[in-house]
PDB file of C-alpha atoms in Angstrom:
ATOM      1  CA  MET A1407      20.440   0.536  61.769  1.00  0.00           C
ATOM      2  CA  ARG A1408      17.309  -1.612  61.359  1.00  0.00           C
ATOM      3  CA  SER A1409      15.567   1.353  59.697  1.00  0.00           C
ATOM      4  CA  LEU A1410      18.496   1.828  57.300  1.00  0.00           C
ATOM      5  CA  LEU A1411      18.504  -1.860  56.306  1.00  0.00           C
ATOM      6  CA  LEU A1412      14.756  -1.789  55.666  1.00  0.00           C
ATOM      7  CA  SER A1413      15.149   1.309  53.518  1.00  0.00           C
ATOM      8  CA  ILE A1414      17.878  -0.381  51.450  1.00  0.00           C
ATOM      9  CA  PHE A1415      15.731  -3.532  51.105  1.00  0.00           C
ATOM     10  CA  PHE A1416      12.702  -1.616  49.828  1.00  0.00           C
ATOM     11  CA  LEU A1417      14.872   0.469  47.489  1.00  0.00           C
ATOM     12  CA  CYS A1418      16.412  -2.684  45.955  1.00  0.00           C
ATOM     13  CA  SER A1419      12.999  -4.351  45.702  1.00  0.00           C
ATOM     14  CA  ALA A1420      11.556  -1.339  43.925  1.00  0.00           C
ATOM     15  CA  THR A1421      14.502  -1.361  41.505  1.00  0.00           C
ATOM     16  CA  LEU A1422      14.108  -5.075  40.770  1.00  0.00           C
ATOM     17  CA  PHE A1423      10.366  -5.083  40.224  1.00  0.00           C
ATOM     18  CA  SER A1424       9.820  -1.724  38.501  1.00  0.00           C
ATOM     19  CA  GLN A1425      12.770  -1.587  36.112  1.00  0.00           C
ATOM     20  CA  THR A1426      11.940   0.327  32.958  1.00  0.00           C
ATOM     21  CA  VAL A1427      15.400   0.762  31.400  1.00  0.00           C
ATOM     22  CA  GLY A1428      18.621  -1.201  31.118  1.00  0.00           C
ATOM     23  CA  LEU A1429      19.386  -4.882  30.704  1.00  0.00           C
ATOM     24  CA  PHE A1430      16.538  -7.162  31.805  1.00  0.00           C
ATOM     25  CA  GLU A1431      17.936 -10.615  31.096  1.00  0.00           C
ATOM     26  CA  ASN A1432      21.006 -12.277  29.640  1.00  0.00           C
ATOM     27  CA  ASP A1433      20.859 -16.072  29.689  1.00  0.00           C
ATOM     28  CA  SER A1434      22.367 -18.969  27.723  1.00  0.00           C
ATOM     29  CA  LEU A1435      19.882 -18.468  24.875  1.00  0.00           C
ATOM     30  CA  ALA A1436      21.008 -14.909  24.190  1.00  0.00           C
ATOM     31  CA  PHE A1437      23.061 -14.314  21.057  1.00  0.00           C
ATOM     32  CA  ASP A1438      26.679 -13.637  21.978  1.00  0.00           C
ATOM     33  CA  GLY A1439      27.071 -10.266  20.368  1.00  0.00           C
ATOM     34  CA  TYR A1440      25.797  -6.708  20.223  1.00  0.00           C
ATOM     35  CA  THR A1441      22.255  -5.372  20.030  1.00  0.00           C
ATOM     36  CA  LEU A1442      21.383  -2.317  17.927  1.00  0.00           C
ATOM     37  CA  PHE A1443      18.153  -0.453  18.561  1.00  0.00           C
ATOM     38  CA  SER A1444      16.523   2.853  17.612  1.00  0.00           C
ATOM     39  CA  PRO A1445      13.516   3.930  19.725  1.00  0.00           C
ATOM     40  CA  SER A1446      10.645   4.859  17.429  1.00  0.00           C
ATOM     41  CA  THR A1447      10.184   8.366  18.845  1.00  0.00           C
ATOM     42  CA  SER A1448      13.847   9.233  19.285  1.00  0.00           C
ATOM     43  CA  ASN A1449      16.521  10.539  16.957  1.00  0.00           C
ATOM     44  CA  LYS A1450      19.190   8.399  18.640  1.00  0.00           C
ATOM     45  CA  ALA A1451      20.388   4.841  18.007  1.00  0.00           C
ATOM     46  CA  TYR A1452      22.273   2.684  20.493  1.00  0.00           C
ATOM     47  CA  LEU A1453      24.621  -0.299  20.283  1.00  0.00           C
ATOM     48  CA  VAL A1454      24.921  -2.289  23.525  1.00  0.00           C
ATOM     49  CA  ASP A1455      26.603  -5.521  24.556  1.00  0.00           C
ATOM     50  CA  ASN A1456      25.109  -8.429  26.511  1.00  0.00           C
ATOM     51  CA  CYS A1457      25.966  -6.745  29.802  1.00  0.00           C
ATOM     52  CA  GLY A1458      23.932  -3.703  28.862  1.00  0.00           C
ATOM     53  CA  GLU A1459      27.049  -1.573  28.416  1.00  0.00           C
ATOM     54  CA  LEU A1460      26.846   1.133  25.763  1.00  0.00           C
ATOM     55  CA  ILE A1461      29.300   0.399  22.950  1.00  0.00           C
ATOM     56  CA  ASN A1462      28.360   3.308  20.683  1.00  0.00           C
ATOM     57  CA  SER A1463      25.505   5.652  19.858  1.00  0.00           C
ATOM     58  CA  TRP A1464      24.529   7.860  16.967  1.00  0.00           C
ATOM     59  CA  THR A1465      22.500  11.073  17.012  1.00  0.00           C
ATOM     60  CA  THR A1466      20.456  11.883  13.918  1.00  0.00           C
ATOM     61  CA  ASN A1467      17.973  14.542  12.831  1.00  0.00           C
ATOM     62  CA  TYR A1468      15.044  12.224  12.110  1.00  0.00           C
ATOM     63  CA  PHE A1469      12.948   9.533  13.708  1.00  0.00           C
ATOM     64  CA  PRO A1470      13.869   6.026  12.503  1.00  0.00           C
ATOM     65  CA  GLY A1471      12.284   4.015   9.748  1.00  0.00           C
ATOM     66  CA  LEU A1472      12.083   0.245  10.172  1.00  0.00           C
ATOM     67  CA  ASP A1473      15.614  -0.859   9.328  1.00  0.00           C
ATOM     68  CA  ALA A1474      19.016  -0.137  10.834  1.00  0.00           C
ATOM     69  CA  VAL A1475      22.301  -2.023  10.692  1.00  0.00           C
ATOM     70  CA  VAL A1476      25.940  -1.744  11.672  1.00  0.00           C
ATOM     71  CA  LEU A1477      27.946  -2.494   8.539  1.00  0.00           C
ATOM     72  CA  PRO A1478      31.014  -4.793   8.576  1.00  0.00           C
ATOM     73  CA  ASP A1479      33.323  -1.749   8.510  1.00  0.00           C
ATOM     74  CA  GLY A1480      31.647  -0.233  11.594  1.00  0.00           C
ATOM     75  CA  ARG A1481      29.538   2.364   9.840  1.00  0.00           C
ATOM     76  CA  PHE A1482      25.887   2.767  10.831  1.00  0.00           C
ATOM     77  CA  ALA A1483      23.160   2.669   8.160  1.00  0.00           C
ATOM     78  CA  ARG A1484      19.482   3.363   8.786  1.00  0.00           C
ATOM     79  CA  ALA A1485      16.173   4.242   7.221  1.00  0.00           C
ATOM     80  CA  ALA A1486      14.595   7.451   8.504  1.00  0.00           C
ATOM     81  CA  ARG A1487      11.062   8.797   8.380  1.00  0.00           C
ATOM     82  CA  TRP A1488      10.532  11.501   5.800  1.00  0.00           C
ATOM     83  CA  ALA A1489       7.172  13.228   5.380  1.00  0.00           C
ATOM     84  CA  GLY A1490       5.564  12.711   1.978  1.00  0.00           C
ATOM     85  CA  ASP A1491       2.439  11.716   0.088  1.00  0.00           C
ATOM     86  CA  PHE A1492       2.564   8.103   1.346  1.00  0.00           C
ATOM     87  CA  ASN A1493       1.673   7.153   4.894  1.00  0.00           C
ATOM     88  CA  GLY A1494       1.580   3.535   5.966  1.00  0.00           C
ATOM     89  CA  GLY A1495       3.171   1.015   8.267  1.00  0.00           C
ATOM     90  CA  GLY A1496       6.933   0.957   7.800  1.00  0.00           C
ATOM     91  CA  VAL A1497       7.123   4.332   6.083  1.00  0.00           C
ATOM     92  CA  GLY A1498      10.650   5.673   5.689  1.00  0.00           C
ATOM     93  CA  GLY A1499      11.748   7.867   2.802  1.00  0.00           C
ATOM     94  CA  ARG A1500      15.372   8.583   3.628  1.00  0.00           C
ATOM     95  CA  ILE A1501      18.490   6.397   3.828  1.00  0.00           C
ATOM     96  CA  GLU A1502      21.434   7.530   5.958  1.00  0.00           C
ATOM     97  CA  ILE A1503      24.967   6.219   6.492  1.00  0.00           C
ATOM     98  CA  TYR A1504      27.089   7.442   9.417  1.00  0.00           C
ATOM     99  CA  SER A1505      30.703   6.833  10.334  1.00  0.00           C
ATOM    100  CA  TRP A1506      31.483   4.998  13.580  1.00  0.00           C
ATOM    101  CA  GLU A1507      32.307   8.418  15.040  1.00  0.00           C
ATOM    102  CA  GLY A1508      28.821   9.714  14.176  1.00  0.00           C
ATOM    103  CA  ASP A1509      29.500  11.846  11.109  1.00  0.00           C
ATOM    104  CA  LEU A1510      26.877  11.729   8.353  1.00  0.00           C
ATOM    105  CA  GLU A1511      28.540  10.327   5.239  1.00  0.00           C
ATOM    106  CA  TRP A1512      25.460  10.019   3.017  1.00  0.00           C
ATOM    107  CA  GLY A1513      21.803  11.006   3.308  1.00  0.00           C
ATOM    108  CA  TYR A1514      19.554  10.175   0.366  1.00  0.00           C
ATOM    109  CA  ILE A1515      15.855  10.992   0.071  1.00  0.00           C
ATOM    110  CA  TYR A1516      13.767   8.554  -1.929  1.00  0.00           C
ATOM    111  CA  ALA A1517      10.347  10.120  -1.459  1.00  0.00           C
ATOM    112  CA  SER A1518       8.168  12.124  -3.835  1.00  0.00           C
ATOM    113  CA  GLU A1519       4.582  12.258  -5.070  1.00  0.00           C
ATOM    114  CA  GLU A1520       5.242   9.072  -7.040  1.00  0.00           C
ATOM    115  CA  VAL A1521       7.519   6.942  -4.823  1.00  0.00           C
ATOM    116  CA  HIS A1522       8.407   6.416  -1.158  1.00  0.00           C
ATOM    117  CA  GLN A1523      10.919   4.118   0.530  1.00  0.00           C
ATOM    118  CA  HIS A1524       9.439   1.767   3.123  1.00  0.00           C
ATOM    119  CA  HIS A1525      10.651  -0.920   5.544  1.00  0.00           C
ATOM    120  CA  ASP A1526      13.856  -2.297   4.067  1.00  0.00           C
ATOM    121  CA  PHE A1527      17.126  -1.431   2.345  1.00  0.00           C
ATOM    122  CA  GLU A1528      20.422  -3.246   1.811  1.00  0.00           C
ATOM    123  CA  VAL A1529      23.953  -1.896   1.467  1.00  0.00           C
ATOM    124  CA  LEU A1530      25.676  -4.040  -1.161  1.00  0.00           C
ATOM    125  CA  PRO A1531      29.351  -5.114  -1.118  1.00  0.00           C
ATOM    126  CA  ASN A1532      30.063  -2.638  -3.944  1.00  0.00           C
ATOM    127  CA  GLY A1533      28.753   0.255  -1.819  1.00  0.00           C
ATOM    128  CA  ASN A1534      25.500   0.690  -3.726  1.00  0.00           C
ATOM    129  CA  VAL A1535      22.216   0.603  -1.827  1.00  0.00           C
ATOM    130  CA  LEU A1536      19.120  -1.445  -2.670  1.00  0.00           C
ATOM    131  CA  ILE A1537      15.972   0.459  -1.695  1.00  0.00           C
ATOM    132  CA  LEU A1538      12.500  -1.060  -1.369  1.00  0.00           C
ATOM    133  CA  ALA A1539       9.733   1.451  -2.101  1.00  0.00           C
ATOM    134  CA  TRP A1540       6.113   1.975  -2.963  1.00  0.00           C
ATOM    135  CA  GLU A1541       5.093   3.611  -6.213  1.00  0.00           C
ATOM    136  CA  ASP A1542       1.735   5.220  -6.809  1.00  0.00           C
ATOM    137  CA  ARG A1543      -0.661   3.784  -9.389  1.00  0.00           C
ATOM    138  CA  SER A1544      -3.977   5.483 -10.003  1.00  0.00           C
ATOM    139  CA  GLU A1545      -7.363   3.803  -9.962  1.00  0.00           C
ATOM    140  CA  GLN A1546      -7.478   3.869 -13.757  1.00  0.00           C
ATOM    141  CA  GLN A1547      -3.998   2.381 -14.063  1.00  0.00           C
ATOM    142  CA  ALA A1548      -5.046  -0.412 -11.713  1.00  0.00           C
ATOM    143  CA  ILE A1549      -8.198  -1.114 -13.726  1.00  0.00           C
ATOM    144  CA  ASP A1550      -6.129  -1.139 -16.922  1.00  0.00           C
ATOM    145  CA  ALA A1551      -3.914  -3.791 -15.290  1.00  0.00           C
ATOM    146  CA  GLY A1552      -6.929  -6.017 -14.563  1.00  0.00           C
ATOM    147  CA  ARG A1553      -7.513  -5.056 -10.948  1.00  0.00           C
ATOM    148  CA  ASN A1554     -11.035  -5.600  -9.627  1.00  0.00           C
ATOM    149  CA  PRO A1555     -12.381  -2.030  -9.151  1.00  0.00           C
ATOM    150  CA  ALA A1556     -14.120  -3.087  -5.928  1.00  0.00           C
ATOM    151  CA  SER A1557     -10.726  -3.694  -4.288  1.00  0.00           C
ATOM    152  CA  ILE A1558      -9.148  -0.350  -5.194  1.00  0.00           C
ATOM    153  CA  GLY A1559      -8.850   2.115  -2.313  1.00  0.00           C
ATOM    154  CA  LEU A1560      -9.225   5.883  -2.430  1.00  0.00           C
ATOM    155  CA  ASN A1561      -5.461   6.256  -2.817  1.00  0.00           C
ATOM    156  CA  GLY A1562      -5.204   3.863  -5.747  1.00  0.00           C
ATOM    157  CA  VAL A1563      -2.704   1.037  -5.267  1.00  0.00           C
ATOM    158  CA  TRP A1564       0.916   1.088  -4.126  1.00  0.00           C
ATOM    159  CA  PRO A1565       2.898  -1.745  -5.719  1.00  0.00           C
ATOM    160  CA  ASP A1566       6.491  -2.330  -4.696  1.00  0.00           C
ATOM    161  CA  HIS A1567       9.605  -1.647  -6.666  1.00  0.00           C
ATOM    162  CA  ILE A1568      13.328  -1.892  -5.940  1.00  0.00           C
ATOM    163  CA  VAL A1569      16.053   0.509  -7.041  1.00  0.00           C
ATOM    164  CA  GLU A1570      19.810   0.152  -6.773  1.00  0.00           C
ATOM    165  CA  VAL A1571      21.360   3.529  -5.978  1.00  0.00           C
ATOM    166  CA  GLU A1572      25.012   4.423  -6.407  1.00  0.00           C
ATOM    167  CA  PRO A1573      25.857   7.012  -3.708  1.00  0.00           C
ATOM    168  CA  VAL A1574      27.233  10.296  -5.042  1.00  0.00           C
ATOM    169  CA  GLY A1575      28.622  12.925  -2.692  1.00  0.00           C
ATOM    170  CA  ILE A1576      26.858  13.407   0.616  1.00  0.00           C
ATOM    171  CA  ASN A1577      23.227  13.564  -0.568  1.00  0.00           C
ATOM    172  CA  GLN A1578      22.936  12.450  -4.179  1.00  0.00           C
ATOM    173  CA  GLY A1579      22.696   9.128  -5.983  1.00  0.00           C
ATOM    174  CA  ASN A1580      22.457   7.515  -9.395  1.00  0.00           C
ATOM    175  CA  ILE A1581      19.835   4.832  -9.971  1.00  0.00           C
ATOM    176  CA  VAL A1582      21.778   2.125 -11.821  1.00  0.00           C
ATOM    177  CA  TRP A1583      19.138  -0.645 -11.787  1.00  0.00           C
ATOM    178  CA  GLU A1584      15.457  -1.009 -10.980  1.00  0.00           C
ATOM    179  CA  TRP A1585      12.777  -3.679 -10.778  1.00  0.00           C
ATOM    180  CA  HIS A1586       9.019  -3.042 -10.694  1.00  0.00           C
ATOM    181  CA  ALA A1587       6.362  -5.476  -9.526  1.00  0.00           C
ATOM    182  CA  TRP A1588       4.014  -3.693 -11.941  1.00  0.00           C
ATOM    183  CA  ASP A1589       5.948  -5.193 -14.856  1.00  0.00           C
ATOM    184  CA  HIS A1590       5.279  -8.752 -13.640  1.00  0.00           C
ATOM    185  CA  LEU A1591       1.500  -9.049 -13.191  1.00  0.00           C
ATOM    186  CA  VAL A1592      -1.066 -11.670 -14.080  1.00  0.00           C
ATOM    187  CA  GLN A1593      -4.822 -11.692 -13.436  1.00  0.00           C
ATOM    188  CA  ASP A1594      -7.898 -13.798 -14.136  1.00  0.00           C
ATOM    189  CA  TYR A1595     -10.504 -11.063 -13.631  1.00  0.00           C
ATOM    190  CA  ASP A1596     -10.645  -9.168 -16.931  1.00  0.00           C
ATOM    191  CA  PRO A1597     -10.133 -11.251 -20.115  1.00  0.00           C
ATOM    192  CA  SER A1598      -9.830  -8.102 -22.222  1.00  0.00           C
ATOM    193  CA  LYS A1599      -6.417  -7.281 -20.737  1.00  0.00           C
ATOM    194  CA  ASP A1600      -3.100  -8.507 -22.099  1.00  0.00           C
ATOM    195  CA  ASN A1601      -2.040  -9.993 -18.766  1.00  0.00           C
ATOM    196  CA  TYR A1602      -5.134 -12.192 -18.448  1.00  0.00           C
ATOM    197  CA  GLY A1603      -4.332 -15.827 -17.748  1.00  0.00           C
ATOM    198  CA  VAL A1604      -4.504 -18.751 -15.379  1.00  0.00           C
ATOM    199  CA  VAL A1605      -2.805 -17.464 -12.253  1.00  0.00           C
ATOM    200  CA  ALA A1606      -1.729 -20.940 -11.108  1.00  0.00           C
ATOM    201  CA  ASP A1607       0.136 -21.424 -14.390  1.00  0.00           C
ATOM    202  CA  HIS A1608       2.371 -18.390 -13.726  1.00  0.00           C
ATOM    203  CA  PRO A1609       4.241 -18.742 -10.414  1.00  0.00           C
ATOM    204  CA  GLU A1610       6.800 -16.262 -11.748  1.00  0.00           C
ATOM    205  CA  LEU A1611       4.169 -13.504 -11.863  1.00  0.00           C
ATOM    206  CA  ILE A1612       2.135 -11.596  -9.257  1.00  0.00           C
ATOM    207  CA  ASP A1613      -1.647 -11.799  -9.122  1.00  0.00           C
ATOM    208  CA  VAL A1614      -2.797  -8.169  -9.215  1.00  0.00           C
ATOM    209  CA  ASN A1615      -5.985  -9.214  -7.408  1.00  0.00           C
ATOM    210  CA  TYR A1616      -4.392 -11.360  -4.717  1.00  0.00           C
TER     211      TYR A1616
END
């Protein structure tokens, strides 16, 4: 009996001090709600409550990007990693929306030689999706915009832009609005360029050499 009790004690101790999965802590500071997470090298996403109980899960075909959310109607939306010509922190390239039951309702690729979704997206109340993305600008384009050539990398520069996409069918979309950082630049490096000016006088613009 003493041997059995010791075995149980050591088993419980090992469980307490070497836990690698499950709920670690739930105290008064914890948000009273659900937690959604997608492991970076897994094609699954999980929704758990504060007791560590699984509420729902979704199985996908791709590793996650850097944004995922459960929408007010219970659907699951996520960015997914899609191979392309851009490779940086937060790379995505594909936006997916699943039903609560796990069926893919929409999968949209925003990745090409010129553009690539990264980090963030937002599903709007009207059902359209805002997508944050890089767009490729060559070394010459950057110089023409007043960029200091010494600060241009081998891959040119990747300014941000935002597109609003109206979902169509299961894998298509119409871009109904777009905004490009490249259209809102100022610089004080090259006086021969049209966007030359005093940077401090233009808080509404982006310093291309910042």
